[in-house]
């Protein structure tokens, strides 16, 4: 499958058309941003790791009955995916307090929840991705009631599968962000990526951060953290 014109460039990926109107090619960049693009940098080798990790996670989820956009890895940085219309919601699942949750509710980081939380942000850079609830999403016509219910139940099923997988490589899945898309027939599928850019991944014993928080918070050893996750993934069953 050949790349045709670029149809979209985001902060971490480019999307290209192909000769098949239902398929696009995603190319992962090493560019990193944080705080809605305010902080910019590069993480050498990130694009390769995020591409390979995301594909591995999507394939695993698919084997467990989760529909995703994933079709085929084409190269180190490029993957063929189904073309979707992205639902403009950032779907965040949390198993423990961290990041904006810890800040908003004045809580220390790393406190485990009895049940995972699911929250939505309106995917809108100009507005700074504001938090919203179901009725706000309905009022803004971002998704239907049925789609919101399905997205929430898929997000929780994905959380169970990812948590178990990461446990097997000695990583605690603290929280993560998902995006969903609609196929032409309206089917909802998991889209975007699952990577250290979009998950908080802590070593199970030392609680060392092995994710993009090292970049966001200037903790150093950013590349090494991505490489360590990839090393563990490669060894996983
Ligand atoms: P938060 O605690 O900053 O709300 O982030 C929750 C999770 O979502 C965390 O794993 C990082 C991920 N995330 C993204 O993937 N993209 C974003 O733009 C933000 C703000 C968070």
Coordinates of N, CA, C and O and ligand atoms in Angstrom, one line a residue, residues 11 35-36 90-94 98-102 104 109 119 121 125 129 174-179 192 195-201 211-213 216-217, ligand 1:
X11 N 0.3 16.6 16.4 CA 1.5 16.9 17.1 C 2.5 15.7 17.1 O 3.7 16.0 17.1
X35 N 1.3 20.2 27.6 CA 0.6 21.3 28.0 C 0.0 22.1 26.8 O 0.2 23.2 26.6
X36 N -0.7 21.3 26.0 CA -1.4 21.8 24.8 C -0.5 22.5 23.9 O -0.8 23.6 23.3
X90 N -11.6 12.9 24.3 CA -10.4 12.2 24.9 C -11.0 11.4 26.0 O -11.6 11.9 27.0
X91 N -10.8 10.1 26.0 CA -11.4 9.2 27.0 C -10.3 8.8 27.9 O -9.4 8.1 27.5
X92 N -10.4 9.2 29.2 CA -9.3 8.9 30.1 C -9.8 7.9 31.2 O -10.8 8.2 31.8
X93 N -9.0 6.9 31.3 CA -9.3 5.9 32.3 C -8.2 5.9 33.4 O -7.0 6.0 33.0
X94 N -8.6 5.9 34.6 CA -7.6 6.0 35.7 C -7.8 4.9 36.7 O -8.9 4.6 37.2
X98 N -3.2 10.5 39.7 CA -2.0 11.1 39.1 C -2.4 12.3 38.3 O -3.6 12.5 38.0
X99 N -1.4 13.1 37.8 CA -1.6 14.1 36.9 C -2.7 15.1 37.2 O -2.8 15.6 38.4
X100 N -3.6 15.4 36.2 CA -4.6 16.4 36.4 C -5.6 16.0 37.5 O -6.2 16.9 38.2
X101 N -5.9 14.7 37.7 CA -6.8 14.2 38.7 C -6.2 14.6 40.1 O -6.9 15.2 40.9
X102 N -5.0 14.3 40.3 CA -4.3 14.6 41.6 C -4.3 16.1 41.9 O -4.6 16.5 43.0
X104 N -6.4 18.4 40.5 CA -7.8 19.0 40.6 C -8.4 18.7 41.9 O -9.1 19.6 42.5
X109 N -0.2 11.7 44.4 CA -0.2 10.7 43.3 C 0.0 9.3 43.8 O 0.6 9.1 44.8
X119 N -13.3 9.4 32.4 CA -13.7 10.8 32.2 C -13.5 11.2 30.8 O -12.7 10.5 30.0
X121 N -12.7 14.4 27.9 CA -12.4 15.8 27.6 C -12.9 16.0 26.2 O -12.9 15.1 25.4
X125 N -8.2 21.7 20.8 CA -7.0 22.4 21.2 C -7.2 23.9 21.5 O -6.7 24.4 22.5
X129 N -8.8 21.4 25.5 CA -9.4 20.1 25.9 C -10.2 20.1 27.2 O -9.8 19.3 28.1
X174 N -1.2 3.2 35.5 CA -1.8 4.2 36.4 C -3.0 4.8 35.7 O -4.1 4.9 36.3
X175 N -2.9 5.3 34.5 CA -4.0 5.9 33.7 C -3.6 5.9 32.2 O -2.5 5.6 31.9
X176 N -4.6 6.2 31.4 CA -4.3 6.3 30.0 C -5.4 7.1 29.3 O -6.5 7.2 29.8
X177 N -5.1 7.5 28.0 CA -6.1 8.2 27.2 C -6.4 7.4 25.9 O -5.4 6.9 25.3
X178 N -7.6 7.3 25.6 CA -8.0 6.6 24.4 C -8.8 7.6 23.5 O -9.4 8.6 24.0
X179 N -8.8 7.3 22.2 CA -9.7 8.0 21.2 C -10.4 6.9 20.4 O -9.8 5.9 20.1
X192 N -6.4 6.0 17.2 CA -5.2 6.7 17.8 C -4.2 5.7 18.2 O -3.8 4.8 17.4
X195 N 0.6 4.2 23.9 CA 2.0 4.3 24.0 C 2.4 5.0 25.3 O 1.6 5.5 26.0
X196 N 3.7 5.1 25.5 CA 4.1 5.9 26.7 C 3.7 7.4 26.6 O 3.8 8.1 27.6
X197 N 3.4 7.9 25.4 CA 2.8 9.2 25.3 C 1.4 9.3 25.9 O 1.0 10.4 26.3
X198 N 0.7 8.3 25.9 CA -0.7 8.3 26.2 C -1.1 7.5 27.4 O -2.3 7.4 27.8
X199 N -0.1 6.9 28.1 CA -0.3 6.1 29.3 C 0.6 6.6 30.4 O 1.7 7.0 30.1
X200 N 0.2 6.4 31.6 CA 1.2 6.5 32.7 C 1.6 5.1 33.1 O 0.7 4.3 33.5
X201 N 2.9 4.8 33.0 CA 3.4 3.4 33.2 C 4.4 3.5 34.3 O 5.5 4.1 34.1
X211 N 7.3 6.7 31.2 CA 6.3 7.3 30.3 C 6.7 8.8 30.1 O 7.6 9.3 30.6
X212 N 5.8 9.5 29.3 CA 6.0 10.8 28.9 C 6.0 11.8 30.1 O 6.5 13.0 29.8
X213 N 5.6 11.5 31.2 CA 5.8 12.4 32.4 C 7.3 12.8 32.6 O 7.6 13.8 33.1
X216 N 7.3 15.7 30.3 CA 6.5 16.8 30.8 C 7.1 17.5 32.0 O 7.0 18.7 32.1
X217 N 7.7 16.7 32.9 CA 8.2 17.2 34.1 C 9.7 17.4 34.2 O 10.3 17.5 35.3
Ligands
LIG1 P1 -3.9 13.9 32.9 O1 -3.7 13.4 34.3 O2 -2.9 15.0 32.5 O3 -5.3 14.3 32.6 O4 -3.6 12.7 31.9 C1 -4.3 11.5 32.0 C2 -3.7 10.5 30.9 O5 -3.9 10.9 29.6 C3 -2.2 10.3 31.0 O6 -1.9 9.0 30.9 C4 -1.6 11.1 29.9 C5 -2.7 11.1 28.9 N1 -2.8 12.3 28.1 C6 -2.8 12.2 26.7 O7 -2.5 11.2 26.1 N2 -2.9 13.4 26.0 C7 -3.1 14.6 26.6 O8 -3.3 15.6 25.9 C8 -3.2 14.6 28.0 C9 -3.5 15.9 28.8 C10 -3.1 13.5 28.7

